[in-house]
């Protein structure tokens, strides 16, 4: 079978990419190892994705936002960052950002379901589910993708969106910078007695990191706990009642009694940044290009931005009858996406390291950083602009922003 573009992986990034390409005239194949039924009704994986204003605009334009049910959308009005037993912390108020709210919270499975509904409705997208890619080869003349079901796909361009542990990236000889934080993150929906008031928490307590993500219901949040793997195994062994009580104690009962209200989902914390995003007739998008530590909540936001950057360039090339796999086009995508993501990727790793290290000196640096953060409004403005700005990526000094401009 022959296509213009073969996309490997129908996760949020691959699905959004296929949807963004709809109407470009390009014939797209989307290969996914999960079944079509799993893609249509994805299981709850516990992740609540913080959506920035720019991402929400893209999701609206792509028709995904309209697929979400009201009860699937949580309001992220304000956020606070706490350190140790400090009650004050660093506060991020929506008014300071000049916006009605800092962002939204939507379940990853809801995003996947909405993206699948939109991508599968596009007449120029062919879904090849329940099979997986076994080999990829690209030459100056074209690309070939072999599938486990024995089929071979021919294309002008291959785009891999097959997760941060991308096998295709490796098969194409592209290395990646990988940082294993040696910690496990538990995400768990919980009911709690005291209302969340639409405020998210990031709490760097001693020996553990906690977060609270407010969901649609005022008494339901996604509780996030980060621990070394051995300690996490003990937590996961508790029954629901004991886990509810243990989480309430970890949150120092600031939310009153807590009760388990969703599946327990645990993730190893590994950050990944591909050494290159492109090769001959080949590009990486989503986590396969940039796999963020979740602490700054930007993995999907960057995935959405990157797929849009590449798809927009492909739309333009297709409109003028140009080469959709030219080295110039692919390098342009890589350049822009690197500029948009690299600073926050590095800052996130620094932050994750700083806030999960309990040595005395690091604790002091943390205190100073949070204290300074509260007072230094330009710093807070930069963080909040990253959430509420009407363009993707984090705000950069003006000369770099000019380079970033579309
Ligand atoms: C706990 C947690 C919280 C998070 N919170 C946030 C947040 O608040 N905000 C945010 O922006 N991001 C967040 N993220 C990040 C976000 O979830 C990811 O960035 C996003 O899901 C990545 O999407 P993806 O499509 O690139 O990859 P994936 O979701 O990993 O999808 C890859 C797809 O490729 C398929 N595949 C793999 N190999 C093959 C193959 N060989 N052949 C065929 N198919 C294949 C897989 O089956 C899968 O469907 C969080 C992540 C975690 C773990």
Short mmCIF file of C-alpha atoms and ligand atoms in Angstrom, two decimals:
data_model
loop_
_atom_site.label_atom_id
_atom_site.label_comp_id
_atom_site.label_asym_id
_atom_site.label_seq_id
_atom_site.Cartn_x
_atom_site.Cartn_y
_atom_site.Cartn_z
CA UNK A 1 0.00 0.00 0.00
CA UNK A 2 1.18 3.51 -0.82
CA UNK A 3 0.65 6.71 1.16
CA UNK A 4 2.14 10.19 1.38
CA UNK A 5 2.80 9.88 5.12
CA UNK A 6 2.93 6.89 7.46
CA UNK A 7 2.43 7.84 11.13
CA UNK A 8 3.60 5.28 13.69
CA UNK A 9 1.64 5.39 16.95
CA UNK A 10 -1.96 6.55 17.53
CA UNK A 11 -1.38 8.11 20.96
CA UNK A 12 -2.46 11.73 21.54
CA UNK A 13 0.38 13.10 19.37
CA UNK A 14 -0.07 10.74 16.40
CA UNK A 15 -3.86 11.15 16.43
CA UNK A 16 -3.68 14.96 16.63
CA UNK A 17 -1.12 15.00 13.81
CA UNK A 18 -3.37 12.88 11.57
CA UNK A 19 -6.29 15.19 12.41
CA UNK A 20 -4.29 18.36 11.68
CA UNK A 21 -3.30 16.93 8.28
CA UNK A 22 -6.92 16.21 7.33
CA UNK A 23 -7.91 18.26 4.31
CA UNK A 24 -4.32 18.83 3.15
CA UNK A 25 -4.80 16.39 0.27
CA UNK A 26 -2.08 14.16 1.72
CA UNK A 27 -2.95 10.47 2.17
CA UNK A 28 -2.05 9.43 5.71
CA UNK A 29 -1.72 5.93 7.22
CA UNK A 30 -1.85 5.65 11.00
CA UNK A 31 -0.31 2.44 12.39
CA UNK A 32 -1.10 1.41 15.97
CA UNK A 33 -0.52 -1.77 17.94
CA UNK A 34 -3.72 -1.35 19.99
CA UNK A 35 -7.08 -2.44 18.58
CA UNK A 36 -9.60 -0.04 17.07
CA UNK A 37 -11.98 -0.75 20.00
CA UNK A 38 -9.27 0.26 22.51
CA UNK A 39 -8.60 3.46 20.56
CA UNK A 40 -12.31 4.35 20.43
CA UNK A 41 -12.80 3.87 24.20
CA UNK A 42 -9.37 4.15 25.83
CA UNK A 43 -9.09 2.93 29.43
CA UNK A 44 -8.63 5.49 32.20
CA UNK A 45 -4.86 5.74 32.74
CA UNK A 46 -5.18 8.11 35.72
CA UNK A 47 -3.31 10.98 34.01
CA UNK A 48 -4.94 14.39 34.20
CA UNK A 49 -3.40 16.65 31.60
CA UNK A 50 -3.00 20.35 32.41
CA UNK A 51 -3.91 22.17 29.21
CA UNK A 52 -2.48 25.62 28.46
CA UNK A 53 -4.49 28.39 26.77
CA UNK A 54 -2.61 27.89 23.51
CA UNK A 55 -3.28 24.12 23.56
CA UNK A 56 -6.94 24.70 24.32
CA UNK A 57 -7.19 26.94 21.25
CA UNK A 58 -5.57 24.23 19.08
CA UNK A 59 -7.86 21.56 20.52
CA UNK A 60 -10.86 23.75 19.74
CA UNK A 61 -9.66 24.37 16.17
CA UNK A 62 -9.14 20.63 15.65
CA UNK A 63 -12.66 19.84 16.93
CA UNK A 64 -11.36 17.82 19.91
CA UNK A 65 -12.59 20.22 22.58
CA UNK A 66 -16.17 19.83 21.35
CA UNK A 67 -15.88 16.05 21.82
CA UNK A 68 -15.24 16.42 25.56
CA UNK A 69 -18.07 16.19 28.08
CA UNK A 70 -18.49 19.09 30.54
CA UNK A 71 -17.73 16.80 33.50
CA UNK A 72 -14.42 15.79 31.87
CA UNK A 73 -13.06 19.35 32.03
CA UNK A 74 -11.60 20.69 35.28
CA UNK A 75 -10.81 24.38 35.83
CA UNK A 76 -7.25 25.25 36.83
CA UNK A 77 -7.94 28.67 38.30
CA UNK A 78 -4.83 29.19 40.47
CA UNK A 79 -1.82 27.14 41.53
CA UNK A 80 0.44 27.05 44.55
CA UNK A 81 3.86 25.54 45.10
CA UNK A 82 4.71 24.49 48.66
CA UNK A 83 8.04 23.47 50.12
CA UNK A 84 8.36 21.27 53.23
CA UNK A 85 6.05 22.43 56.01
CA UNK A 86 5.84 25.95 54.61
CA UNK A 87 2.18 27.06 54.53
CA UNK A 88 2.72 30.09 52.29
CA UNK A 89 4.68 28.85 49.28
CA UNK A 90 4.72 30.37 45.82
CA UNK A 91 1.27 31.47 44.65
CA UNK A 92 0.16 31.81 41.05
CA UNK A 93 -3.08 33.80 40.82
CA UNK A 94 -4.99 33.92 37.55
CA UNK A 95 -5.53 37.68 37.96
CA UNK A 96 -1.78 38.25 37.79
CA UNK A 97 -1.76 36.48 34.41
CA UNK A 98 -4.66 38.66 33.22
CA UNK A 99 -6.72 35.54 32.47
CA UNK A 100 -9.92 34.08 33.92
CA UNK A 101 -8.02 30.89 34.75
CA UNK A 102 -4.50 29.48 34.38
CA UNK A 103 -5.62 26.47 32.36
CA UNK A 104 -7.79 23.34 32.24
CA UNK A 105 -7.44 19.73 33.40
CA UNK A 106 -8.60 16.93 31.12
CA UNK A 107 -8.10 13.16 31.48
CA UNK A 108 -5.57 11.70 29.05
CA UNK A 109 -8.07 8.98 28.09
CA UNK A 110 -10.67 11.66 27.26
CA UNK A 111 -8.15 13.45 25.02
CA UNK A 112 -7.32 10.15 23.32
CA UNK A 113 -10.99 9.36 22.78
CA UNK A 114 -11.70 12.83 21.35
CA UNK A 115 -8.61 12.71 19.12
CA UNK A 116 -9.54 9.28 17.80
CA UNK A 117 -13.11 10.39 17.03
CA UNK A 118 -11.78 13.34 15.00
CA UNK A 119 -8.88 11.55 13.26
CA UNK A 120 -10.88 8.47 12.31
CA UNK A 121 -13.60 10.64 10.76
CA UNK A 122 -11.12 12.16 8.27
CA UNK A 123 -11.54 10.58 4.83
CA UNK A 124 -7.84 10.85 3.93
CA UNK A 125 -6.65 9.01 7.10
CA UNK A 126 -6.40 5.19 6.94
CA UNK A 127 -6.17 3.46 10.32
CA UNK A 128 -4.13 0.25 10.50
CA UNK A 129 -4.79 -0.91 14.05
CA UNK A 130 -3.94 -4.14 15.87
CA UNK A 131 -0.55 -4.41 14.21
CA UNK A 132 2.86 -3.01 14.85
CA UNK A 133 5.82 -1.71 12.97
CA UNK A 134 8.68 -4.17 12.73
CA UNK A 135 11.09 -2.27 10.43
CA UNK A 136 11.53 1.15 8.85
CA UNK A 137 13.83 2.03 6.00
CA UNK A 138 14.24 5.37 4.28
CA UNK A 139 16.26 6.29 1.19
CA UNK A 140 16.45 9.34 -1.08
CA UNK A 141 13.80 7.70 -3.25
CA UNK A 142 11.21 6.85 -0.58
CA UNK A 143 10.36 5.14 2.70
CA UNK A 144 9.24 1.62 3.51
CA UNK A 145 7.51 0.50 6.70
CA UNK A 146 7.11 -3.24 7.46
CA UNK A 147 4.26 -4.39 9.68
CA UNK A 148 3.93 -7.47 11.89
CA UNK A 149 0.91 -8.57 9.82
CA UNK A 150 3.21 -9.02 6.81
CA UNK A 151 2.17 -5.86 4.94
CA UNK A 152 4.67 -3.32 3.60
CA UNK A 153 3.72 0.35 3.39
CA UNK A 154 5.41 2.77 0.97
CA UNK A 155 5.48 6.50 1.71
CA UNK A 156 7.24 9.79 1.04
CA UNK A 157 7.60 10.52 4.75
CA UNK A 158 7.49 8.51 8.01
CA UNK A 159 6.55 10.25 11.26
CA UNK A 160 7.09 8.39 14.54
CA UNK A 161 4.85 9.15 17.53
CA UNK A 162 5.53 5.85 19.29
CA UNK A 163 6.23 7.07 22.85
CA UNK A 164 9.30 8.24 24.76
CA UNK A 165 10.72 4.72 24.48
CA UNK A 166 10.32 4.89 20.66
CA UNK A 167 11.58 1.75 18.94
CA UNK A 168 11.43 3.53 15.59
CA UNK A 169 13.75 6.29 16.82
CA UNK A 170 16.29 3.65 17.77
CA UNK A 171 15.79 1.73 14.49
CA UNK A 172 16.52 4.97 12.59
CA UNK A 173 19.80 5.31 14.50
CA UNK A 174 18.73 8.40 16.45
CA UNK A 175 20.03 8.45 20.01
CA UNK A 176 18.36 10.25 22.90
CA UNK A 177 19.42 11.94 26.09
CA UNK A 178 17.67 9.95 28.82
CA UNK A 179 17.38 10.91 32.47
CA UNK A 180 16.01 8.32 34.84
CA UNK A 181 14.91 10.11 38.02
CA UNK A 182 14.77 6.79 39.91
CA UNK A 183 11.30 7.61 41.21
CA UNK A 184 7.77 6.34 40.61
CA UNK A 185 4.75 8.61 40.26
CA UNK A 186 1.33 7.43 41.41
CA UNK A 187 -1.71 9.22 39.98
CA UNK A 188 -4.97 8.53 41.72
CA UNK A 189 -8.40 10.16 41.54
CA UNK A 190 -9.69 10.85 45.06
CA UNK A 191 -12.73 12.31 46.77
CA UNK A 192 -11.96 14.67 49.66
CA UNK A 193 -14.04 16.43 52.33
CA UNK A 194 -12.68 19.96 51.83
CA UNK A 195 -13.33 21.59 48.43
CA UNK A 196 -10.30 22.17 46.17
CA UNK A 197 -11.50 25.63 45.07
CA UNK A 198 -9.96 24.96 41.62
CA UNK A 199 -6.45 25.42 42.98
CA UNK A 200 -3.68 23.02 41.94
CA UNK A 201 -0.92 22.18 44.42
CA UNK A 202 2.65 21.12 43.89
CA UNK A 203 4.02 20.21 47.27
CA UNK A 204 7.68 19.32 47.72
CA UNK A 205 7.49 17.69 51.14
CA UNK A 206 10.44 15.96 52.81
CA UNK A 207 10.94 12.46 51.36
CA UNK A 208 7.97 12.74 48.97
CA UNK A 209 6.48 15.02 46.34
CA UNK A 210 2.74 15.57 46.26
CA UNK A 211 0.45 17.28 43.82
CA UNK A 212 -3.25 17.93 43.71
CA UNK A 213 -5.04 18.58 40.43
CA UNK A 214 -8.59 19.94 40.81
CA UNK A 215 -11.20 18.13 38.70
CA UNK A 216 -14.70 19.21 37.62
CA UNK A 217 -16.34 18.15 40.90
CA UNK A 218 -15.35 20.46 43.79
CA UNK A 219 -14.54 17.50 46.04
CA UNK A 220 -12.66 15.35 43.52
CA UNK A 221 -9.01 15.76 42.55
CA UNK A 222 -6.21 13.78 41.02
CA UNK A 223 -3.73 13.14 43.82
CA UNK A 224 -0.16 12.64 42.67
CA UNK A 225 2.52 11.05 44.84
CA UNK A 226 6.18 10.60 43.89
CA UNK A 227 8.35 8.18 45.85
CA UNK A 228 11.32 5.86 45.39
CA UNK A 229 10.07 2.59 43.77
CA UNK A 230 10.45 0.39 46.89
CA UNK A 231 8.33 2.78 49.01
CA UNK A 232 5.80 3.05 46.21
CA UNK A 233 5.39 -0.74 46.14
CA UNK A 234 4.35 -0.60 49.82
CA UNK A 235 1.81 2.15 49.07
CA UNK A 236 0.37 0.19 46.13
CA UNK A 237 -0.05 -2.90 48.32
CA UNK A 238 -2.56 -1.08 50.59
CA UNK A 239 -6.28 -1.71 50.18
CA UNK A 240 -8.52 1.21 49.19
CA UNK A 241 -9.49 2.22 52.74
CA UNK A 242 -5.88 2.14 53.98
CA UNK A 243 -4.67 3.98 50.88
CA UNK A 244 -7.30 6.72 51.37
CA UNK A 245 -6.20 7.18 54.99
CA UNK A 246 -2.50 7.10 54.05
CA UNK A 247 -2.99 9.77 51.38
CA UNK A 248 -4.99 11.98 53.76
CA UNK A 249 -2.10 11.73 56.24
CA UNK A 250 0.48 12.52 53.53
CA UNK A 251 -1.57 15.64 52.69
CA UNK A 252 -1.50 16.46 56.43
CA UNK A 253 -5.33 16.30 56.43
CA UNK A 254 -5.44 19.69 54.68
CA UNK A 255 -8.25 18.26 52.51
CA UNK A 256 -9.98 16.39 55.33
CA UNK A 257 -10.78 12.70 54.83
CA UNK A 258 -9.81 11.27 51.41
CA UNK A 259 -11.25 8.29 49.54
CA UNK A 260 -9.97 6.42 46.49
CA UNK A 261 -12.19 7.17 43.46
CA UNK A 262 -10.29 5.85 40.45
CA UNK A 263 -7.69 3.35 39.22
CA UNK A 264 -4.17 3.36 40.72
CA UNK A 265 -1.73 4.16 37.93
CA UNK A 266 2.02 4.25 38.58
CA UNK A 267 4.63 5.58 36.12
CA UNK A 268 8.44 5.40 36.22
CA UNK A 269 9.86 8.92 35.91
CA UNK A 270 12.15 9.13 32.89
CA UNK A 271 12.86 12.27 30.85
CA UNK A 272 13.90 11.80 27.21
CA UNK A 273 15.13 14.29 24.60
CA UNK A 274 15.99 12.96 21.13
CA UNK A 275 19.40 14.00 19.80
CA UNK A 276 17.76 14.80 16.47
CA UNK A 277 14.09 15.16 15.58
CA UNK A 278 14.54 14.38 11.88
CA UNK A 279 16.44 12.16 9.45
CA UNK A 280 16.07 11.39 5.74
CA UNK A 281 12.27 11.24 5.05
CA UNK A 282 11.71 10.84 8.77
CA UNK A 283 10.53 12.92 11.74
CA UNK A 284 9.82 12.37 15.44
CA UNK A 285 6.86 14.01 17.21
CA UNK A 286 5.26 13.80 20.67
CA UNK A 287 7.11 12.04 23.47
CA UNK A 288 9.28 10.27 20.89
CA UNK A 289 10.93 13.69 20.32
CA UNK A 290 10.54 15.27 23.78
CA UNK A 291 9.46 13.17 26.76
CA UNK A 292 9.06 15.56 29.68
CA UNK A 293 9.10 14.86 33.44
CA UNK A 294 5.44 15.54 34.36
CA UNK A 295 6.25 18.08 37.12
CA UNK A 296 5.88 21.06 34.76
CA UNK A 297 2.89 19.45 32.96
CA UNK A 298 4.11 20.12 29.46
CA UNK A 299 4.53 16.73 27.69
CA UNK A 300 1.24 16.75 25.81
CA UNK A 301 1.29 20.55 25.38
CA UNK A 302 4.65 20.22 23.63
CA UNK A 303 3.43 17.19 21.65
CA UNK A 304 0.45 19.19 20.42
CA UNK A 305 2.63 22.15 19.53
CA UNK A 306 5.23 20.01 17.70
CA UNK A 307 2.71 18.10 15.60
CA UNK A 308 1.10 21.41 14.67
CA UNK A 309 4.43 22.94 13.66
CA UNK A 310 5.24 19.97 11.40
CA UNK A 311 1.71 19.54 10.01
CA UNK A 312 1.50 23.27 9.17
CA UNK A 313 4.75 23.05 7.18
CA UNK A 314 3.42 19.97 5.37
CA UNK A 315 0.11 21.71 4.59
CA UNK A 316 2.03 24.63 3.08
CA UNK A 317 4.31 22.35 1.02
CA UNK A 318 1.33 20.31 -0.23
CA UNK A 319 -0.55 23.50 -1.22
CA UNK A 320 2.29 24.72 -3.38
CA UNK A 321 3.00 21.25 -4.80
CA UNK A 322 6.40 21.13 -3.07
CA UNK A 323 8.38 18.21 -1.67
CA UNK A 324 6.83 17.23 1.68
CA UNK A 325 9.97 15.37 2.77
CA UNK A 326 12.59 17.95 1.83
CA UNK A 327 15.55 18.27 4.19
CA UNK A 328 14.84 22.02 4.39
CA UNK A 329 11.26 21.49 5.60
CA UNK A 330 12.27 18.85 8.15
CA UNK A 331 15.17 20.90 9.48
CA UNK A 332 12.84 23.90 9.86
CA UNK A 333 10.50 21.80 12.02
CA UNK A 334 13.39 20.53 14.14
CA UNK A 335 14.78 24.02 14.65
CA UNK A 336 11.49 25.51 15.77
CA UNK A 337 10.48 22.67 18.01
CA UNK A 338 13.88 22.57 19.67
CA UNK A 339 13.70 26.31 20.39
CA UNK A 340 10.20 25.92 21.82
CA UNK A 341 11.01 22.94 24.07
CA UNK A 342 14.68 22.81 25.02
CA UNK A 343 14.74 25.57 27.68
CA UNK A 344 11.78 24.14 29.60
CA UNK A 345 13.06 20.57 29.21
CA UNK A 346 16.33 21.56 30.90
CA UNK A 347 14.62 23.72 33.52
CA UNK A 348 12.19 20.90 34.32
CA UNK A 349 15.00 18.40 34.89
CA UNK A 350 16.76 20.91 37.11
CA UNK A 351 13.57 21.53 39.10
CA UNK A 352 12.78 17.80 39.38
CA UNK A 353 16.33 17.17 40.65
CA UNK A 354 16.25 20.10 43.08
CA UNK A 355 12.89 19.23 44.56
CA UNK A 356 13.42 15.53 45.01
CA UNK A 357 16.80 15.89 46.71
CA UNK A 358 16.41 16.09 50.49
CA UNK A 359 19.99 16.91 51.40
CA UNK A 360 20.34 19.91 53.74
CA UNK A 361 22.07 22.18 51.21
CA UNK A 362 19.49 21.51 48.53
CA UNK A 363 16.67 22.19 50.98
CA UNK A 364 18.18 25.58 51.68
CA UNK A 365 18.48 26.38 47.94
CA UNK A 366 14.82 25.40 47.57
CA UNK A 367 13.74 27.72 50.36
CA UNK A 368 15.67 30.57 48.83
CA UNK A 369 14.28 29.84 45.36
CA UNK A 370 10.68 29.78 46.58
CA UNK A 371 11.19 32.86 48.75
CA UNK A 372 12.71 34.75 45.84
CA UNK A 373 10.03 33.43 43.51
CA UNK A 374 7.28 34.90 45.67
CA UNK A 375 8.89 38.33 45.54
CA UNK A 376 10.26 38.41 42.01
CA UNK A 377 7.23 39.08 39.88
CA UNK A 378 8.99 38.79 36.45
CA UNK A 379 9.73 35.13 37.29
CA UNK A 380 6.09 34.48 38.17
CA UNK A 381 4.95 36.33 35.08
CA UNK A 382 7.15 34.13 32.89
CA UNK A 383 5.73 30.93 34.39
CA UNK A 384 2.16 32.15 34.09
CA UNK A 385 2.67 33.41 30.55
CA UNK A 386 3.79 29.85 29.67
CA UNK A 387 0.33 28.68 30.70
CA UNK A 388 -1.84 31.51 29.44
CA UNK A 389 -0.01 32.91 26.38
CA UNK A 390 -1.75 32.50 23.05
CA UNK A 391 1.31 30.81 21.53
CA UNK A 392 3.09 27.59 22.37
CA UNK A 393 6.41 27.00 24.11
CA UNK A 394 7.63 29.07 27.01
CA UNK A 395 8.15 32.80 26.63
CA UNK A 396 11.72 33.49 25.53
CA UNK A 397 13.76 36.71 25.37
CA UNK A 398 12.61 38.76 22.41
CA UNK A 399 15.35 37.90 19.80
CA UNK A 400 14.64 34.19 20.25
CA UNK A 401 10.93 34.80 20.08
CA UNK A 402 11.40 36.45 16.69
CA UNK A 403 13.07 33.27 15.43
CA UNK A 404 10.16 31.31 16.85
CA UNK A 405 7.55 33.33 15.01
CA UNK A 406 5.56 31.43 12.42
C1 LIG B 1 1.68 10.85 35.22
C2 LIG B 1 1.75 11.73 34.01
C3 LIG B 1 1.16 12.99 34.03
C4 LIG B 1 1.22 13.83 32.91
N1 LIG B 1 0.68 15.07 32.99
C5 LIG B 1 0.77 15.90 31.93
C6 LIG B 1 0.22 17.23 31.97
O1 LIG B 1 -0.34 17.67 32.97
N2 LIG B 1 0.33 18.03 30.86
C7 LIG B 1 0.94 17.58 29.74
O2 LIG B 1 1.01 18.35 28.75
N3 LIG B 1 1.46 16.33 29.66
C8 LIG B 1 1.39 15.49 30.72
N4 LIG B 1 1.91 14.23 30.64
C9 LIG B 1 2.56 13.81 29.39
C10 LIG B 1 1.59 13.22 28.36
O3 LIG B 1 0.77 12.22 28.95
C11 LIG B 1 2.41 12.65 27.21
O4 LIG B 1 3.26 13.66 26.71
C12 LIG B 1 1.55 12.16 26.04
O5 LIG B 1 0.62 11.20 26.46
C13 LIG B 1 2.44 11.53 24.97
O6 LIG B 1 1.68 11.21 23.84
P1 LIG B 1 2.36 10.47 22.62
O7 LIG B 1 1.27 10.29 21.62
O8 LIG B 1 3.60 11.14 22.19
O9 LIG B 1 2.85 9.04 23.18
P2 LIG B 1 2.06 7.84 23.84
O10 LIG B 1 0.85 8.31 24.59
O11 LIG B 1 3.07 7.07 24.59
O12 LIG B 1 1.51 6.98 22.62
C14 LIG B 1 2.36 6.19 21.79
C15 LIG B 1 1.49 5.23 20.96
O13 LIG B 1 2.34 4.52 20.04
C16 LIG B 1 1.95 3.15 20.00
N5 LIG B 1 3.13 2.37 19.56
C17 LIG B 1 4.34 2.29 20.17
N6 LIG B 1 5.19 1.53 19.43
C18 LIG B 1 4.50 1.13 18.35
C19 LIG B 1 4.84 0.31 17.21
N7 LIG B 1 6.06 -0.23 17.06
N8 LIG B 1 3.91 0.07 16.26
C20 LIG B 1 2.65 0.60 16.40
N9 LIG B 1 2.28 1.39 17.45
C21 LIG B 1 3.19 1.65 18.41
C22 LIG B 1 1.51 2.86 21.44
O14 LIG B 1 0.65 1.73 21.50
C23 LIG B 1 0.80 4.17 21.82
O15 LIG B 1 -0.59 4.16 21.50
C24 LIG B 1 1.88 13.38 31.74
C25 LIG B 1 2.46 12.11 31.71
C26 LIG B 1 2.40 11.29 32.83
C27 LIG B 1 3.06 9.92 32.79
#
